[in-house]
PDB file of C-alpha atoms in Angstrom:
ATOM      1  CA  LYS A   1    -128.732-122.691 160.677  1.00 74.00           C
ATOM      2  CA  LYS A   2    -131.474-125.722 160.948  1.00 78.00           C
ATOM      3  CA  TYR A   3    -133.194-123.833 164.011  1.00 78.00           C
ATOM      4  CA  VAL A   4    -133.560-120.946 162.280  1.00 77.00           C
ATOM      5  CA  CYS A   5    -134.752-122.156 159.417  1.00 81.00           C
ATOM      6  CA  LYS A   6    -137.481-123.472 160.855  1.00 80.00           C
ATOM      7  CA  LEU A   7    -138.329-120.055 162.747  1.00 77.00           C
ATOM      8  CA  LEU A   8    -138.626-118.832 159.031  1.00 76.00           C
ATOM      9  CA  PHE A   9    -140.882-122.061 158.430  1.00 78.00           C
ATOM     10  CA  ILE A  10    -143.011-120.864 160.651  1.00 76.00           C
ATOM     11  CA  PHE A  11    -143.466-117.147 160.144  1.00 76.00           C
ATOM     12  CA  LEU A  12    -144.030-118.255 156.587  1.00 79.00           C
ATOM     13  CA  LEU A  13    -147.607-120.370 157.945  1.00 78.00           C
ATOM     14  CA  GLY A  14    -148.549-117.188 159.402  1.00 78.00           C
ATOM     15  CA  HIS A  15    -147.101-117.181 162.842  1.00 78.00           C
ATOM     16  CA  ASP A  16    -144.833-113.941 164.919  1.00 78.00           C
ATOM     17  CA  ILE A  17    -142.044-115.153 165.473  1.00 75.00           C
ATOM     18  CA  ASP A  18    -140.221-112.842 168.290  1.00 76.00           C
ATOM     19  CA  PHE A  19    -137.465-114.702 169.049  1.00 78.00           C
ATOM     20  CA  GLY A  20    -134.560-116.671 168.230  1.00 72.00           C
ATOM     21  CA  HIS A  21    -133.273-113.045 166.129  1.00 77.00           C
ATOM     22  CA  ILE A  22    -130.107-113.316 168.083  1.00 82.00           C
ATOM     23  CA  GLU A  23    -129.377-117.081 166.638  1.00 82.00           C
ATOM     24  CA  ALA A  24    -129.778-115.261 163.141  1.00 80.00           C
ATOM     25  CA  VAL A  25    -127.458-112.272 163.672  1.00 83.00           C
ATOM     26  CA  ASN A  26    -124.968-115.349 164.650  1.00 84.00           C
ATOM     27  CA  LEU A  27    -125.053-116.944 161.472  1.00 85.00           C
ATOM     28  CA  LEU A  28    -123.574-113.624 159.739  1.00 85.00           C
ATOM     29  CA  SER A  29    -119.864-114.223 161.404  1.00 87.00           C
ATOM     30  CA  SER A  30    -119.978-117.961 160.064  1.00 86.00           C
ATOM     31  CA  ASN A  31    -117.664-118.807 156.949  1.00 88.00           C
ATOM     32  CA  ARG A  32    -119.938-121.141 155.369  1.00 88.00           C
ATOM     33  CA  TYR A  33    -122.016-119.902 152.808  1.00 87.00           C
ATOM     34  CA  SER A  34    -124.941-121.974 153.706  1.00 86.00           C
ATOM     35  CA  GLU A  35    -125.273-120.246 157.170  1.00 85.00           C
ATOM     36  CA  LYS A  36    -124.974-116.863 155.767  1.00 88.00           C
ATOM     37  CA  GLN A  37    -127.479-116.776 154.013  1.00 87.00           C
ATOM     38  CA  ILE A  38    -129.927-118.033 156.572  1.00 86.00           C
ATOM     39  CA  GLY A  39    -128.790-115.316 158.850  1.00 86.00           C
ATOM     40  CA  TYR A  40    -128.527-113.118 155.865  1.00 85.00           C
ATOM     41  CA  LEU A  41    -132.729-114.317 154.673  1.00 84.00           C
ATOM     42  CA  PHE A  42    -133.440-114.188 158.396  1.00 81.00           C
ATOM     43  CA  ILE A  43    -132.716-110.462 158.946  1.00 84.00           C
ATOM     44  CA  SER A  44    -133.704-109.754 155.530  1.00 83.00           C
ATOM     45  CA  VAL A  45    -137.197-111.134 156.432  1.00 82.00           C
ATOM     46  CA  LEU A  46    -138.122-110.901 159.933  1.00 78.00           C
ATOM     47  CA  VAL A  47    -135.638-107.982 161.509  1.00 76.00           C
ATOM     48  CA  SER A  48    -137.145-104.639 161.585  1.00 74.00           C
ATOM     49  CA  SER A  49    -135.321-101.186 161.237  1.00 70.00           C
ATOM     50  CA  GLU A  50    -136.007-100.308 165.021  1.00 71.00           C
ATOM     51  CA  SER A  51    -134.915-103.572 166.017  1.00 73.00           C
ATOM     52  CA  GLU A  52    -131.737-103.291 169.020  1.00 78.00           C
ATOM     53  CA  LEU A  53    -130.093-105.289 167.168  1.00 79.00           C
ATOM     54  CA  ILE A  54    -129.434-103.259 163.765  1.00 82.00           C
ATOM     55  CA  LYS A  55    -125.820-101.799 164.487  1.00 87.00           C
ATOM     56  CA  LEU A  56    -124.544-106.172 165.512  1.00 88.00           C
ATOM     57  CA  ILE A  57    -126.555-106.188 161.641  1.00 85.00           C
ATOM     58  CA  ILE A  58    -124.562-103.213 160.314  1.00 88.00           C
ATOM     59  CA  ASN A  59    -120.985-104.711 161.447  1.00 90.00           C
ATOM     60  CA  ASN A  60    -121.332-108.021 160.469  1.00 88.00           C
ATOM     61  CA  ILE A  61    -122.144-106.786 157.191  1.00 88.00           C
ATOM     62  CA  ARG A  62    -119.086-104.038 157.219  1.00 89.00           C
ATOM     63  CA  ASN A  63    -117.126-107.361 157.100  1.00 90.00           C
ATOM     64  CA  ASP A  64    -118.847-108.827 154.888  1.00 89.00           C
ATOM     65  CA  LEU A  65    -118.556-105.704 152.341  1.00 88.00           C
ATOM     66  CA  HIS A  66    -114.616-106.070 153.382  1.00 88.00           C
ATOM     67  CA  SER A  67    -113.983-109.794 152.366  1.00 87.00           C
ATOM     68  CA  ARG A  68    -112.372-110.763 149.718  1.00 86.00           C
ATOM     69  CA  ASN A  69    -115.231-113.493 148.837  1.00 88.00           C
ATOM     70  CA  PRO A  70    -117.633-111.551 146.357  1.00 88.00           C
ATOM     71  CA  ILE A  71    -120.186-114.035 147.261  1.00 90.00           C
ATOM     72  CA  PHE A  72    -120.019-112.926 150.825  1.00 91.00           C
ATOM     73  CA  ILE A  73    -120.523-109.067 150.193  1.00 90.00           C
ATOM     74  CA  ASN A  74    -123.078-109.678 147.473  1.00 90.00           C
ATOM     75  CA  LEU A  75    -124.998-111.481 150.317  1.00 90.00           C
ATOM     76  CA  ALA A  76    -124.711-107.512 152.225  1.00 91.00           C
ATOM     77  CA  LEU A  77    -124.825-105.841 149.336  1.00 91.00           C
ATOM     78  CA  HIS A  78    -128.948-107.548 148.972  1.00 89.00           C
ATOM     79  CA  CYS A  79    -129.445-108.064 152.575  1.00 88.00           C
ATOM     80  CA  ILE A  80    -128.534-103.082 152.466  1.00 88.00           C
ATOM     81  CA  ALA A  81    -130.645-103.485 148.923  1.00 87.00           C
ATOM     82  CA  ASN A  82    -133.907-105.138 151.228  1.00 85.00           C
ATOM     83  CA  ILE A  83    -134.183-103.642 154.224  1.00 83.00           C
ATOM     84  CA  ALA A  84    -131.849-100.530 154.175  1.00 83.00           C
ATOM     85  CA  GLU A  85    -133.123 -97.483 156.450  1.00 83.00           C
ATOM     86  CA  ARG A  86    -131.754 -94.928 157.895  1.00 83.00           C
ATOM     87  CA  ASP A  87    -129.240 -96.234 160.583  1.00 84.00           C
ATOM     88  CA  MET A  88    -127.997 -98.844 156.765  1.00 83.00           C
ATOM     89  CA  CYS A  89    -128.333 -95.109 154.532  1.00 85.00           C
ATOM     90  CA  ASP A  90    -125.445 -93.191 157.195  1.00 86.00           C
ATOM     91  CA  ALA A  91    -123.219 -96.140 157.720  1.00 84.00           C
ATOM     92  CA  PHE A  92    -122.528 -97.177 153.857  1.00 85.00           C
ATOM     93  CA  GLY A  93    -123.630 -94.411 151.857  1.00 83.00           C
ATOM     94  CA  THR A  94    -120.314 -93.478 150.343  1.00 82.00           C
ATOM     95  CA  GLU A  95    -118.511 -96.712 150.571  1.00 84.00           C
ATOM     96  CA  ILE A  96    -121.534 -98.456 148.007  1.00 86.00           C
ATOM     97  CA  PRO A  97    -120.798 -96.034 145.544  1.00 84.00           C
ATOM     98  CA  ARG A  98    -117.205 -96.362 145.940  1.00 84.00           C
ATOM     99  CA  MET A  99    -117.696 -99.877 145.084  1.00 85.00           C
ATOM    100  CA  LEU A 100    -119.601 -99.013 141.796  1.00 83.00           C
ATOM    101  CA  THR A 101    -116.941 -97.821 140.110  1.00 80.00           C
ATOM    102  CA  SER A 102    -114.018 -99.613 141.399  1.00 79.00           C
ATOM    103  CA  GLY A 103    -111.642-101.650 139.143  1.00 76.00           C
ATOM    104  CA  ASP A 104    -111.225-103.991 141.755  1.00 80.00           C
ATOM    105  CA  CYS A 105    -114.966-105.073 141.894  1.00 82.00           C
ATOM    106  CA  THR A 106    -116.586-108.440 139.728  1.00 85.00           C
ATOM    107  CA  ASP A 107    -119.187-107.553 137.624  1.00 86.00           C
ATOM    108  CA  ALA A 108    -122.167-109.283 139.862  1.00 88.00           C
ATOM    109  CA  VAL A 109    -121.210-107.214 142.952  1.00 88.00           C
ATOM    110  CA  LYS A 110    -120.870-103.829 140.759  1.00 89.00           C
ATOM    111  CA  GLN A 111    -124.528-104.442 140.082  1.00 89.00           C
ATOM    112  CA  SER A 112    -125.820-105.067 143.342  1.00 90.00           C
ATOM    113  CA  ALA A 113    -124.021-101.902 144.181  1.00 90.00           C
ATOM    114  CA  ALA A 114    -125.957-100.648 141.532  1.00 89.00           C
ATOM    115  CA  LEU A 115    -129.602-101.553 143.584  1.00 88.00           C
ATOM    116  CA  CYS A 116    -127.889-100.674 146.655  1.00 89.00           C
ATOM    117  CA  LEU A 117    -127.179 -97.720 146.099  1.00 89.00           C
ATOM    118  CA  LEU A 118    -130.556 -96.744 144.429  1.00 88.00           C
ATOM    119  CA  ARG A 119    -132.263 -97.920 147.385  1.00 88.00           C
ATOM    120  CA  ILE A 120    -130.240 -95.160 149.567  1.00 88.00           C
ATOM    121  CA  LEU A 121    -131.442 -92.860 147.517  1.00 86.00           C
ATOM    122  CA  ARG A 122    -134.243 -93.461 147.727  1.00 86.00           C
ATOM    123  CA  VAL A 123    -134.522 -93.952 151.165  1.00 85.00           C
ATOM    124  CA  ALA A 124    -131.872 -91.216 151.970  1.00 84.00           C
ATOM    125  CA  PRO A 125    -130.658 -88.745 149.942  1.00 82.00           C
ATOM    126  CA  ASP A 126    -128.833 -86.499 151.801  1.00 82.00           C
ATOM    127  CA  CYS A 127    -126.757 -89.674 153.446  1.00 81.00           C
ATOM    128  CA  VAL A 128    -124.886 -90.302 149.371  1.00 79.00           C
ATOM    129  CA  ARG A 129    -121.652 -87.842 149.703  1.00 76.00           C
ATOM    130  CA  GLU A 130    -120.267 -85.733 146.318  1.00 68.00           C
ATOM    131  CA  GLY A 131    -117.681 -87.564 144.921  1.00 70.00           C
ATOM    132  CA  GLU A 132    -115.749 -89.198 141.599  1.00 69.00           C
ATOM    133  CA  TRP A 133    -117.799 -91.404 141.130  1.00 77.00           C
ATOM    134  CA  LYS A 134    -121.269 -89.411 140.025  1.00 74.00           C
ATOM    135  CA  GLN A 135    -118.507 -88.836 137.535  1.00 75.00           C
ATOM    136  CA  ARG A 136    -118.191 -91.969 136.818  1.00 83.00           C
ATOM    137  CA  ILE A 137    -120.391 -93.459 136.832  1.00 85.00           C
ATOM    138  CA  ILE A 138    -122.310 -92.647 133.245  1.00 86.00           C
ATOM    139  CA  HIS A 139    -119.189 -94.510 131.897  1.00 87.00           C
ATOM    140  CA  LEU A 140    -120.938 -97.876 133.318  1.00 87.00           C
ATOM    141  CA  LEU A 141    -123.141 -97.645 130.167  1.00 88.00           C
ATOM    142  CA  ASN A 142    -120.170 -98.502 127.900  1.00 88.00           C
ATOM    143  CA  ASP A 143    -119.376-101.482 130.372  1.00 85.00           C
ATOM    144  CA  GLN A 144    -118.873-105.203 128.405  1.00 86.00           C
ATOM    145  CA  HIS A 145    -120.871-106.741 131.115  1.00 86.00           C
ATOM    146  CA  MET A 146    -124.265-106.363 130.197  1.00 88.00           C
ATOM    147  CA  GLY A 147    -125.709-106.550 133.855  1.00 88.00           C
ATOM    148  CA  VAL A 148    -123.880-103.608 135.315  1.00 89.00           C
ATOM    149  CA  VAL A 149    -125.268-101.929 132.459  1.00 90.00           C
ATOM    150  CA  THR A 150    -128.816-102.902 132.765  1.00 90.00           C
ATOM    151  CA  ALA A 151    -128.257-102.171 137.104  1.00 90.00           C
ATOM    152  CA  ALA A 152    -126.192 -98.657 136.342  1.00 89.00           C
ATOM    153  CA  THR A 153    -129.131 -97.077 134.123  1.00 91.00           C
ATOM    154  CA  SER A 154    -131.473 -97.654 136.787  1.00 90.00           C
ATOM    155  CA  ILE A 155    -129.225 -95.879 139.095  1.00 89.00           C
ATOM    156  CA  ILE A 156    -128.262 -93.110 136.554  1.00 90.00           C
ATOM    157  CA  GLN A 157    -131.768 -92.234 135.613  1.00 90.00           C
ATOM    158  CA  ALA A 158    -132.468 -91.867 139.220  1.00 88.00           C
ATOM    159  CA  LEU A 159    -130.148 -89.183 139.646  1.00 87.00           C
ATOM    160  CA  VAL A 160    -130.854 -87.653 136.528  1.00 89.00           C
ATOM    161  CA  GLN A 161    -134.473 -86.876 137.749  1.00 87.00           C
ATOM    162  CA  LYS A 162    -132.635 -84.487 140.892  1.00 84.00           C
ATOM    163  CA  SER A 163    -130.308 -83.028 138.201  1.00 83.00           C
ATOM    164  CA  PRO A 164    -130.411 -83.635 134.887  1.00 85.00           C
ATOM    165  CA  GLU A 165    -127.222 -81.104 134.151  1.00 86.00           C
ATOM    166  CA  GLU A 166    -124.581 -82.574 135.489  1.00 85.00           C
ATOM    167  CA  TYR A 167    -125.685 -85.918 133.784  1.00 84.00           C
ATOM    168  CA  LYS A 168    -126.053 -84.738 130.866  1.00 87.00           C
ATOM    169  CA  GLY A 169    -123.518 -87.164 129.735  1.00 86.00           C
ATOM    170  CA  CYS A 170    -125.168 -90.171 130.004  1.00 89.00           C
ATOM    171  CA  VAL A 171    -126.945 -88.923 126.476  1.00 90.00           C
ATOM    172  CA  SER A 172    -124.276 -90.194 124.062  1.00 90.00           C
ATOM    173  CA  LEU A 173    -123.479 -93.177 126.058  1.00 91.00           C
ATOM    174  CA  SER A 174    -126.840 -94.075 126.155  1.00 91.00           C
ATOM    175  CA  VAL A 175    -127.709 -94.128 122.343  1.00 91.00           C
ATOM    176  CA  SER A 176    -124.519 -95.252 121.548  1.00 91.00           C
ATOM    177  CA  ARG A 177    -125.450 -98.876 123.783  1.00 91.00           C
ATOM    178  CA  LEU A 178    -129.187 -98.318 122.569  1.00 90.00           C
ATOM    179  CA  SER A 179    -127.555 -98.239 118.578  1.00 89.00           C
ATOM    180  CA  ARG A 180    -125.646-101.297 119.400  1.00 89.00           C
ATOM    181  CA  ILE A 181    -128.563-103.207 121.271  1.00 88.00           C
ATOM    182  CA  VAL A 182    -130.965-102.291 118.244  1.00 87.00           C
ATOM    183  CA  THR A 183    -128.883-103.303 115.197  1.00 83.00           C
ATOM    184  CA  SER A 184    -128.062-106.945 116.597  1.00 76.00           C
ATOM    185  CA  SER A 185    -129.754-109.969 116.000  1.00 67.00           C
ATOM    186  CA  TYR A 186    -130.957-111.674 119.198  1.00 60.00           C
ATOM    187  CA  THR A 187    -127.956-114.721 118.359  1.00 61.00           C
ATOM    188  CA  ASP A 188    -125.571-111.806 119.730  1.00 62.00           C
ATOM    189  CA  LEU A 189    -126.813-111.473 122.550  1.00 71.00           C
ATOM    190  CA  GLN A 190    -128.196-115.028 123.599  1.00 70.00           C
ATOM    191  CA  ASP A 191    -127.820-114.179 127.467  1.00 77.00           C
ATOM    192  CA  TYR A 192    -129.759-111.048 127.128  1.00 82.00           C
ATOM    193  CA  THR A 193    -132.103-112.357 124.379  1.00 84.00           C
ATOM    194  CA  TYR A 194    -136.081-112.577 125.790  1.00 83.00           C
ATOM    195  CA  TYR A 195    -138.341-114.669 123.715  1.00 84.00           C
ATOM    196  CA  PHE A 196    -135.856-113.467 120.191  1.00 85.00           C
ATOM    197  CA  VAL A 197    -135.762-109.774 121.577  1.00 85.00           C
ATOM    198  CA  PRO A 198    -131.968-108.409 122.253  1.00 87.00           C
ATOM    199  CA  ALA A 199    -132.384-106.752 126.140  1.00 87.00           C
ATOM    200  CA  PRO A 200    -136.061-105.478 126.306  1.00 89.00           C
ATOM    201  CA  TRP A 201    -135.738-104.529 129.627  1.00 91.00           C
ATOM    202  CA  LEU A 202    -132.357-102.464 129.184  1.00 91.00           C
ATOM    203  CA  SER A 203    -133.983-100.844 125.409  1.00 91.00           C
ATOM    204  CA  VAL A 204    -136.800 -99.644 127.754  1.00 93.00           C
ATOM    205  CA  LYS A 205    -134.685 -98.227 130.799  1.00 93.00           C
ATOM    206  CA  LEU A 206    -132.230 -96.178 127.573  1.00 93.00           C
ATOM    207  CA  LEU A 207    -135.256 -95.145 125.837  1.00 93.00           C
ATOM    208  CA  ARG A 208    -137.060 -93.582 128.987  1.00 92.00           C
ATOM    209  CA  LEU A 209    -133.548 -92.309 130.150  1.00 92.00           C
ATOM    210  CA  LEU A 210    -133.277 -90.150 126.837  1.00 92.00           C
ATOM    211  CA  GLN A 211    -136.768 -88.860 127.448  1.00 91.00           C
ATOM    212  CA  SER A 212    -135.064 -87.046 130.422  1.00 90.00           C
ATOM    213  CA  TYR A 213    -133.636 -84.447 128.318  1.00 88.00           C
ATOM    214  CA  PRO A 214    -134.737 -82.822 125.322  1.00 89.00           C
ATOM    215  CA  SER A 215    -133.410 -83.659 121.373  1.00 87.00           C
ATOM    216  CA  PRO A 216    -129.741 -84.532 121.169  1.00 86.00           C
ATOM    217  CA  GLU A 217    -127.874 -80.850 119.603  1.00 85.00           C
ATOM    218  CA  ASP A 218    -125.496 -83.244 118.016  1.00 86.00           C
ATOM    219  CA  THR A 219    -126.043 -83.714 114.160  1.00 88.00           C
ATOM    220  CA  ALA A 220    -124.267 -87.082 114.675  1.00 91.00           C
ATOM    221  CA  ILE A 221    -126.012 -88.420 117.677  1.00 89.00           C
ATOM    222  CA  ARG A 222    -129.343 -86.989 116.837  1.00 88.00           C
ATOM    223  CA  GLN A 223    -128.926 -88.801 113.012  1.00 90.00           C
ATOM    224  CA  ARG A 224    -127.949 -92.355 114.984  1.00 90.00           C
ATOM    225  CA  LEU A 225    -131.160 -91.890 117.409  1.00 89.00           C
ATOM    226  CA  THR A 226    -132.921 -91.042 114.348  1.00 89.00           C
ATOM    227  CA  GLU A 227    -132.353 -94.112 113.043  1.00 89.00           C
ATOM    228  CA  CYS A 228    -132.096 -96.589 116.622  1.00 89.00           C
ATOM    229  CA  LEU A 229    -135.832 -95.387 116.701  1.00 89.00           C
ATOM    230  CA  GLU A 230    -137.175 -96.353 112.465  1.00 89.00           C
ATOM    231  CA  THR A 231    -135.287 -99.350 113.218  1.00 88.00           C
ATOM    232  CA  ILE A 232    -137.616-100.015 116.162  1.00 88.00           C
ATOM    233  CA  LEU A 233    -140.679 -98.897 113.712  1.00 86.00           C
ATOM    234  CA  ASN A 234    -139.594-100.831 111.331  1.00 87.00           C
ATOM    235  CA  LYS A 235    -139.218-104.168 113.147  1.00 85.00           C
ATOM    236  CA  ALA A 236    -142.456-103.672 113.993  1.00 81.00           C
ATOM    237  CA  GLN A 237    -144.247-104.397 110.604  1.00 81.00           C
ATOM    238  CA  GLU A 238    -142.136-107.537 110.609  1.00 79.00           C
ATOM    239  CA  PRO A 239    -143.715-110.583 110.801  1.00 79.00           C
ATOM    240  CA  LEU A 240    -143.832-112.419 114.980  1.00 78.00           C
ATOM    241  CA  LYS A 241    -140.488-114.624 115.524  1.00 81.00           C
ATOM    242  CA  SER A 242    -143.336-116.632 118.060  1.00 79.00           C
ATOM    243  CA  LYS A 243    -146.062-116.658 118.584  1.00 81.00           C
ATOM    244  CA  LYS A 244    -145.724-116.736 122.406  1.00 85.00           C
ATOM    245  CA  VAL A 245    -147.136-113.636 123.842  1.00 83.00           C
ATOM    246  CA  GLN A 246    -143.932-112.771 126.072  1.00 85.00           C
ATOM    247  CA  HIS A 247    -142.529-112.174 122.384  1.00 84.00           C
ATOM    248  CA  SER A 248    -145.077-109.247 121.401  1.00 84.00           C
ATOM    249  CA  ASN A 249    -144.964-108.278 125.116  1.00 85.00           C
ATOM    250  CA  ALA A 250    -141.406-107.946 124.924  1.00 87.00           C
ATOM    251  CA  ARG A 251    -141.271-105.884 121.534  1.00 87.00           C
ATOM    252  CA  ASN A 252    -144.101-104.307 121.860  1.00 87.00           C
ATOM    253  CA  ALA A 253    -142.913-102.848 125.542  1.00 89.00           C
ATOM    254  CA  VAL A 254    -139.575-101.477 123.141  1.00 90.00           C
ATOM    255  CA  LEU A 255    -141.857 -99.854 120.710  1.00 88.00           C
ATOM    256  CA  PHE A 256    -144.097 -97.935 123.109  1.00 90.00           C
ATOM    257  CA  GLU A 257    -141.720 -96.455 124.558  1.00 91.00           C
ATOM    258  CA  ALA A 258    -139.268 -95.541 121.215  1.00 90.00           C
ATOM    259  CA  ILE A 259    -142.652 -93.786 120.082  1.00 89.00           C
ATOM    260  CA  ASN A 260    -142.972 -92.058 123.663  1.00 90.00           C
ATOM    261  CA  LEU A 261    -139.574 -90.379 122.773  1.00 89.00           C
ATOM    262  CA  ILE A 262    -140.601 -89.360 119.506  1.00 88.00           C
ATOM    263  CA  ILE A 263    -143.751 -87.622 121.398  1.00 88.00           C
ATOM    264  CA  HIS A 264    -141.055 -86.081 123.134  1.00 88.00           C
ATOM    265  CA  MET A 265    -138.150 -85.023 121.309  1.00 85.00           C
ATOM    266  CA  ASP A 266    -141.010 -83.734 118.308  1.00 82.00           C
ATOM    267  CA  CYS A 267    -138.675 -82.861 115.807  1.00 79.00           C
ATOM    268  CA  ASP A 268    -138.494 -85.955 112.970  1.00 78.00           C
ATOM    269  CA  SER A 269    -142.485 -85.234 111.470  1.00 84.00           C
ATOM    270  CA  ASN A 270    -141.761 -88.376 109.480  1.00 86.00           C
ATOM    271  CA  LEU A 271    -141.362 -90.615 112.887  1.00 84.00           C
ATOM    272  CA  LEU A 272    -144.151 -89.270 114.203  1.00 86.00           C
ATOM    273  CA  ILE A 273    -146.220 -89.472 111.005  1.00 86.00           C
ATOM    274  CA  ARG A 274    -144.327 -93.213 111.237  1.00 83.00           C
ATOM    275  CA  SER A 275    -145.846 -93.379 115.046  1.00 84.00           C
ATOM    276  CA  CYS A 276    -149.136 -92.115 114.420  1.00 86.00           C
ATOM    277  CA  ASN A 277    -150.162 -94.791 112.103  1.00 85.00           C
ATOM    278  CA  GLN A 278    -149.072 -97.786 114.786  1.00 82.00           C
ATOM    279  CA  LEU A 279    -150.398 -96.572 117.365  1.00 81.00           C
ATOM    280  CA  GLY A 280    -153.758 -96.726 114.717  1.00 84.00           C
ATOM    281  CA  GLN A 281    -152.702-100.229 114.150  1.00 81.00           C
ATOM    282  CA  PHE A 282    -153.194-100.467 117.835  1.00 79.00           C
ATOM    283  CA  MET A 283    -156.292 -99.339 117.808  1.00 80.00           C
ATOM    284  CA  GLN A 284    -157.303-101.315 115.326  1.00 78.00           C
ATOM    285  CA  HIS A 285    -156.084-104.961 116.575  1.00 74.00           C
ATOM    286  CA  ARG A 286    -158.009-107.625 117.966  1.00 74.00           C
ATOM    287  CA  GLU A 287    -155.658-107.545 121.545  1.00 71.00           C
ATOM    288  CA  THR A 288    -157.504-104.975 123.814  1.00 65.00           C
ATOM    289  CA  ASN A 289    -154.632-105.385 125.746  1.00 67.00           C
ATOM    290  CA  LEU A 290    -153.014-103.701 123.529  1.00 63.00           C
TER     291      LEU A 290
END
């Protein structure tokens, strides 16, 4: 482990490292977290997809994915998400979706599995097989763990771009989740609050996801979405809770995406007028980044 760390340090100094790769791969077989972590780090940084060691690496990753230790599973998933090329996509294209929708996996594993699946869809979408997971994945938007919901939203967004009709059920679930975030206070979601703004990254993802579809046909869902957008516009008029730029950036990120959705839906004249007024205020603002 110590010598593999030294090789990593030499590489960071700018030197090429063309030896010691097999020693790093051997670390993947270790039952000690510190050794396995260094092995995966070395592989993620230095081993290319054309390496003759790639099959051995895939076998070690598969062993860790079948492990009962969630930490080892996460290390393997992180490696796939970082460096997966065609060979890895072929090897794990059916296994990763099953982990994502499995009831036995921990929340951390589900988060990592979602990011892995996103990588596979970008690199080799044909490796992802059809199955029940496609029908079950949208229900992750109702998961109690906000990290799982955030990761799942990213993968659903990628899937919707390819076949929107197949995932149309995500609209009502997205509106429901967005409503819960928008109406909550920053104390309700303490672990996912960024400078007094509850779950800004998830809010932006959900608003972008809803832009993939026309205005909801269901009156109740459309009314709930309208209330969410009105709440976001109302919050924009409130005094800042912090003078730090991070607070205004997070709040404005959600606001801009909400305005994009209002323009995309183009079904409520009151919201459109308020959005135009808000954009006019930003254009007169002294902050040039706005």
